[in-house]
Coordinates of C-alpha atoms and ligand atoms in Angstrom, one line a residue:
X1172 CA -38.9 6.1 -13.2
X1173 CA -35.7 4.6 -14.6
X1174 CA -32.4 6.1 -13.9
X1175 CA -29.9 4.7 -16.4
X1176 CA -26.8 6.7 -16.1
X1177 CA -23.9 4.3 -15.4
X1178 CA -21.2 5.5 -17.7
X1179 CA -19.2 2.9 -19.6
X1180 CA -15.8 4.4 -18.9
X1181 CA -16.3 3.5 -15.2
X1182 CA -15.1 -0.1 -15.9
X1183 CA -11.8 1.3 -17.1
X1184 CA -11.7 3.7 -14.2
X1185 CA -12.1 0.8 -11.8
X1186 CA -9.2 -1.1 -13.2
X1187 CA -7.0 2.0 -13.1
X1188 CA -8.1 2.6 -9.6
X1189 CA -7.2 -1.0 -8.5
X1190 CA -3.7 -0.6 -10.0
X1191 CA -3.2 2.8 -8.4
X1192 CA -4.4 1.6 -5.0
X1193 CA -1.6 -1.0 -4.9
X1194 CA 0.8 1.9 -4.7
X1195 CA -0.6 3.8 -1.7
X1196 CA -0.7 3.6 2.0
X1197 CA -3.5 6.1 2.6
X1198 CA -6.7 6.8 0.8
X1199 CA -8.2 10.2 1.3
X1200 CA -11.8 9.5 0.4
X1201 CA -13.7 12.6 -0.6
X1202 CA -17.5 12.7 -0.2
X1203 CA -20.0 15.5 -0.5
X1204 CA -21.0 16.7 3.0
X1205 CA -24.5 17.4 1.7
X1206 CA -24.9 13.7 0.7
X1207 CA -22.3 11.5 2.4
X1208 CA -24.3 8.4 1.6
X1209 CA -25.0 9.0 -2.1
X1210 CA -21.5 10.3 -2.8
X1211 CA -19.9 7.2 -1.5
X1212 CA -18.4 4.4 -3.6
X1213 CA -19.8 1.1 -2.7
X1214 CA -16.6 -0.9 -3.2
X1215 CA -13.9 1.4 -1.9
X1216 CA -13.9 -0.2 1.6
X1217 CA -13.1 -3.6 0.0
X1218 CA -10.7 -2.1 -2.6
X1219 CA -8.8 -0.2 0.0
X1220 CA -8.5 -3.0 2.6
X1221 CA -5.4 -2.8 4.6
X1222 CA -4.9 0.9 3.8
X1223 CA -5.5 3.8 6.1
X1224 CA -8.6 5.7 5.2
X1225 CA -9.4 9.3 5.9
X1226 CA -12.9 10.3 5.1
X1227 CA -13.4 13.9 4.0
X1228 CA -16.8 15.5 4.0
X1229 CA -16.1 18.2 1.5
X1230 CA -18.2 21.2 0.5
X1231 CA -19.0 21.5 4.2
X1232 CA -19.5 25.3 3.6
X1233 CA -22.7 24.3 1.6
X1234 CA -24.0 21.7 4.0
X1235 CA -26.1 22.1 7.2
X1236 CA -23.4 22.4 10.0
X1237 CA -25.5 20.5 12.6
X1238 CA -26.1 17.6 10.1
X1239 CA -22.4 17.5 9.1
X1240 CA -21.4 17.3 12.8
X1241 CA -23.8 14.4 13.2
X1242 CA -22.1 12.7 10.2
X1243 CA -18.6 13.2 11.6
X1244 CA -19.8 11.7 14.9
X1245 CA -21.5 8.8 13.1
X1246 CA -18.3 7.9 11.1
X1247 CA -16.0 8.2 14.1
X1248 CA -18.3 6.0 16.1
X1249 CA -17.8 3.4 13.4
X1250 CA -14.1 3.7 13.7
X1251 CA -13.5 5.8 10.6
X1252 CA -11.5 9.0 10.8
X1253 CA -13.7 11.8 9.3
X1254 CA -13.1 15.5 8.8
X1255 CA -15.5 18.1 7.3
X1256 CA -13.9 20.8 5.2
X1257 CA -14.2 23.4 2.5
X1258 CA -11.3 22.1 0.3
X1259 CA -10.9 25.4 -1.4
X1260 CA -9.4 26.7 1.8
X1261 CA -5.7 26.0 2.4
X1262 CA -6.2 26.4 6.1
X1263 CA -8.7 23.7 6.2
X1264 CA -6.6 21.4 4.0
X1265 CA -3.9 21.9 6.8
X1266 CA -6.2 20.1 9.2
X1267 CA -6.0 17.1 6.9
X1268 CA -2.3 17.4 6.7
X1269 CA -2.0 17.1 10.4
X1270 CA -3.8 13.7 10.4
X1271 CA -1.7 12.6 7.5
X1272 CA 1.5 13.7 9.2
X1273 CA 0.5 11.7 12.2
X1274 CA 0.1 8.6 10.1
X1275 CA 3.4 9.3 8.3
X1276 CA 5.2 9.5 11.6
X1277 CA 3.6 6.2 12.8
X1278 CA 4.7 4.5 9.5
X1279 CA 8.2 5.8 9.7
X1280 CA 8.5 4.4 13.2
X1281 CA 7.2 1.0 12.1
X1282 CA 9.5 1.0 9.0
X1283 CA 12.5 2.0 11.2
X1284 CA 11.9 -1.1 13.4
X1285 CA 12.1 -3.2 10.3
X1286 CA 15.2 -1.5 9.1
X1287 CA 13.6 0.5 6.3
X1288 CA 14.6 4.1 6.1
X1289 CA 13.2 7.2 4.3
X1290 CA 10.2 5.5 2.6
X1291 CA 7.6 8.2 2.5
X1292 CA 3.9 7.5 3.1
X1293 CA 2.0 7.6 -0.1
X1294 CA -1.4 9.2 -0.3
X1295 CA -4.2 9.1 -2.9
X1296 CA -7.2 11.3 -3.1
X1297 CA -10.2 9.4 -4.4
X1298 CA -13.9 9.9 -4.8
X1299 CA -16.8 10.1 -7.3
X1300 CA -16.8 12.8 -10.0
X1301 CA -17.2 16.4 -8.9
X1302 CA -16.8 16.0 -5.1
X1303 CA -13.7 18.2 -5.1
X1304 CA -10.8 15.8 -5.5
X1305 CA -8.7 18.1 -7.7
X1306 CA -9.5 21.1 -5.5
X1307 CA -8.3 19.1 -2.5
X1308 CA -5.1 18.0 -4.3
X1309 CA -4.4 21.7 -5.2
X1310 CA -4.9 22.8 -1.6
X1311 CA -2.8 20.1 -0.2
X1312 CA 0.0 20.5 -2.7
X1313 CA 0.1 24.3 -2.6
X1314 CA 2.5 26.2 -4.6
X1315 CA 5.7 25.0 -3.0
X1316 CA 5.2 21.4 -4.1
X1317 CA 7.5 19.7 -6.5
X1318 CA 6.8 16.8 -8.7
X1319 CA 8.9 13.8 -8.2
X1320 CA 8.5 12.4 -11.6
X1321 CA 7.8 8.9 -12.8
X1322 CA 9.1 5.9 -10.8
X1323 CA 10.1 2.6 -12.2
X1324 CA 7.3 0.0 -12.1
X1325 CA 4.7 2.7 -11.8
X1326 CA 2.1 3.4 -14.5
X1327 CA 3.6 5.7 -17.0
X1328 CA 2.5 9.3 -16.5
X1329 CA 1.7 8.8 -12.8
X1330 CA 3.3 11.5 -10.8
X1331 CA 3.9 12.1 -7.1
X1332 CA 3.9 15.4 -5.4
X1333 CA 6.3 15.5 -2.5
X1334 CA 4.4 17.1 0.4
X1335 CA 7.2 16.6 2.9
X1336 CA 10.2 14.4 3.5
X1337 CA 7.8 11.7 4.8
X1338 CA 4.8 12.1 2.5
X1339 CA 4.0 11.9 -1.2
X1340 CA 0.7 12.6 -2.9
X1341 CA -0.5 11.0 -6.1
X1342 CA -1.0 14.0 -8.4
X1343 CA -4.0 12.6 -10.2
X1344 CA -7.1 11.6 -8.2
X1345 CA -8.7 8.2 -8.2
X1346 CA -12.0 8.5 -9.9
X1347 CA -14.7 6.2 -8.5
X1348 CA -18.3 5.5 -9.4
X1349 CA -21.3 6.0 -7.2
X1350 CA -24.0 3.5 -6.2
X1351 CA -25.6 3.7 -9.5
X1352 CA -28.2 1.1 -8.9
X1353 CA -30.0 3.1 -6.2
X1354 CA -32.6 5.5 -7.5
X1355 CA -32.6 7.8 -4.5
X1356 CA -28.8 8.1 -4.8
X1357 CA -29.1 9.0 -8.5
X1358 CA -31.7 11.7 -7.6
X1359 CA -29.6 13.2 -4.8
X1360 CA -26.5 13.2 -7.0
X1361 CA -28.3 14.8 -9.9
X1362 CA -29.9 17.5 -7.6
X1363 CA -26.4 18.5 -6.4
X1364 CA -25.0 18.5 -9.9
X1365 CA -22.7 15.6 -9.2
X1366 CA -23.9 13.6 -12.1
X1367 CA -25.5 14.6 -15.3
X1368 CA -28.9 16.1 -14.8
X1369 CA -30.0 14.3 -18.0
X1370 CA -31.1 11.4 -15.7
X1371 CA -34.4 13.2 -15.4
X1372 CA -36.1 16.0 -17.3
X1373 CA -35.1 19.2 -15.6
X1374 CA -38.6 20.1 -14.4
X1375 CA -39.2 16.6 -12.9
X1376 CA -35.8 16.8 -11.2
X1377 CA -36.7 20.2 -9.7
X1378 CA -40.2 19.0 -8.7
X1379 CA -38.6 16.1 -6.8
X1380 CA -36.1 18.5 -5.3
X1381 CA -38.8 20.9 -4.2
X1382 CA -40.6 18.0 -2.4
X1383 CA -37.5 17.0 -0.6
X1384 CA -36.8 20.6 0.4
X1385 CA -40.3 21.1 1.7
X1386 CA -40.0 18.0 3.8
X1387 CA -36.6 18.8 5.3
X1388 CA -36.4 22.6 5.2
X1389 CA -40.0 23.7 5.0
X1390 CA -40.4 27.4 4.0
X1391 CA -37.0 27.8 2.6
X1392 CA -38.3 28.4 -1.0
X1393 CA -41.2 30.6 0.1
X1394 CA -38.7 32.8 1.9
X1395 CA -36.1 32.9 -0.9
X1396 CA -38.4 33.5 -3.8
X1397 CA -41.5 34.9 -2.1
X1398 CA -43.7 31.9 -3.2
X1399 CA -47.2 31.4 -1.8
X1400 CA -48.1 28.1 -3.5
X1401 CA -47.5 24.9 -1.8
X1402 CA -47.7 22.2 -4.5
X1403 CA -44.3 21.4 -6.0
X1404 CA -45.1 22.0 -9.7
X1405 CA -47.2 25.0 -8.9
X1406 CA -44.3 26.4 -7.0
X1407 CA -42.1 26.0 -10.1
X1408 CA -44.7 27.8 -12.2
X1409 CA -44.9 30.6 -9.6
X1410 CA -41.1 30.8 -9.6
X1411 CA -41.1 31.2 -13.4
X1412 CA -43.7 34.0 -13.2
X1413 CA -41.8 35.8 -10.4
X1414 CA -38.5 35.6 -12.2
X1415 CA -40.1 36.7 -15.5
X1416 CA -39.4 33.4 -17.2
X1417 CA -42.2 33.4 -19.7
X1418 CA -42.7 31.7 -23.0
X1419 CA -45.0 32.8 -25.9
X1420 CA -48.4 33.8 -24.6
X1421 CA -47.1 34.4 -21.1
X1422 CA -46.8 30.7 -20.4
X1423 CA -44.5 30.1 -17.4
X1424 CA -41.2 28.6 -18.6
X1425 CA -40.9 26.0 -15.9
X1426 CA -37.7 24.6 -17.4
X1427 CA -35.9 27.9 -17.0
X1428 CA -37.3 28.1 -13.4
X1429 CA -36.0 24.6 -12.7
X1430 CA -32.6 25.6 -13.9
X1431 CA -32.6 28.7 -11.7
X1432 CA -33.7 26.7 -8.7
X1433 CA -31.1 23.9 -9.1
X1434 CA -28.3 26.4 -9.8
X1435 CA -29.2 28.5 -6.7
X1436 CA -29.4 25.4 -4.5
X1437 CA -26.1 23.9 -5.8
X1438 CA -24.3 27.2 -5.2
X1439 CA -25.6 27.5 -1.7
X1440 CA -27.9 30.4 -2.4
X1441 CA -30.8 28.7 -0.6
X1442 CA -28.7 28.4 2.5
X1443 CA -26.8 25.5 3.9
X1444 CA -28.7 22.4 3.2
X1445 CA -28.0 18.7 3.7
X1446 CA -30.0 16.1 1.8
X1447 CA -29.0 13.1 3.9
X1448 CA -28.9 12.5 7.6
X1449 CA -26.9 9.7 9.2
X1450 CA -29.9 8.0 10.8
X1451 CA -31.5 7.5 7.4
X1452 CA -28.4 5.9 5.8
X1453 CA -25.9 3.3 6.4
X1454 CA -22.3 3.9 5.6
Ligands
G4P1863 P1 -13.4 16.6 -8.9 O1 -11.9 16.7 -9.1 O2 -13.7 15.6 -7.7 O3 -14.1 16.2 -10.1 O4 -14.0 18.0 -8.4 P2 -13.3 19.4 -8.5 O5 -12.2 19.6 -7.6 O6 -13.1 19.7 -10.0 O7 -14.5 20.3 -7.9 C1 -15.8 20.4 -8.6 C2 -16.4 21.7 -8.2 O8 -16.7 21.8 -6.8 C3 -15.6 22.9 -8.6 O9 -16.5 23.9 -9.0 C4 -15.0 23.3 -7.3 O10 -14.6 24.6 -7.2 C5 -16.1 23.0 -6.3 N1 -15.6 22.7 -4.9 C6 -14.6 21.8 -4.6 N2 -14.5 21.8 -3.2 C7 -15.4 22.7 -2.7 C8 -15.8 23.1 -1.4 O11 -15.2 22.6 -0.4 N3 -16.8 24.0 -1.3 C9 -17.4 24.5 -2.4 N4 -18.4 25.4 -2.2 N5 -17.1 24.2 -3.7 C10 -16.1 23.2 -3.8 P3 -16.8 24.3 -10.4 O12 -17.9 25.3 -10.4 O13 -16.9 23.1 -11.3 O14 -15.5 25.0 -10.9 P4 -14.8 26.4 -10.5 O15 -16.0 27.4 -10.6 O16 -14.3 26.3 -9.1 O17 -13.8 26.6 -11.5

């Protein structure tokens, strides 16, 4: 199987990212809590050297809580500050704010010692497409935020949202690219809808997903849809029959079933499921 889905605009995005990174002190790196390995950017560590990094395991409301806790512990053990959140919740974004406030205070203290006053800490939210960057920016910024406008020497159009006297947030997220050369990564991202599902025919994608689910959360599909078959493609056919997805001549419409299955999974209707565990992955 060949997963060719590296989008050409990513080269441009990388350059823009490098420019933007020069302007910030802190990177809030958003990953998907259901796939913290696949939703990582391979180069961010290097690109963000010398910056503070806060790793956010987002969409934690959709992920398996025990697995997410294991991921948090895994990252912290490696010296990376990690927080799991549902970024649609302002309360949860507040937990992030607390960590950022702490870093802002540290920075002001350091600056003060060098005779620099009132230079706010600058924060950028970054991550691969669809992990929830804009949602996080909205939750962090809230309604009370004011835009500070363009600054000299800063890319035109780039705006900063003042979060407090000591903190500014870049109002556009840094878009990063995933580890596109890794086939399993492509599969996991496609299953969670983080990249175009065109990487595989829908039915094949669903069949691969069913196999993964049966390995890690056996019985979850049987319970959700009342399935009795155990072979992945047959399960898809049975799902089509049960849902009344039939083509001419009562042939099961497995493509419609695949779409239903993937939509249900991505929306959390199969329960809280994590595709990746820390022991299987490296950061
Ligand atoms: P991006 O900027 O990184 O590309 O992602 P964005 O914020 O646009 O979020 C992508 C989708 O993920 C959105 O759903 C958003 O609501 C959802 N999302 C973001 N954070 C969370 C989270 O913590 N939990 C859950 N369950 N969902 C989250 P959408 O269907 O594309 O849009 P909409 O229906 O919200 O308008």
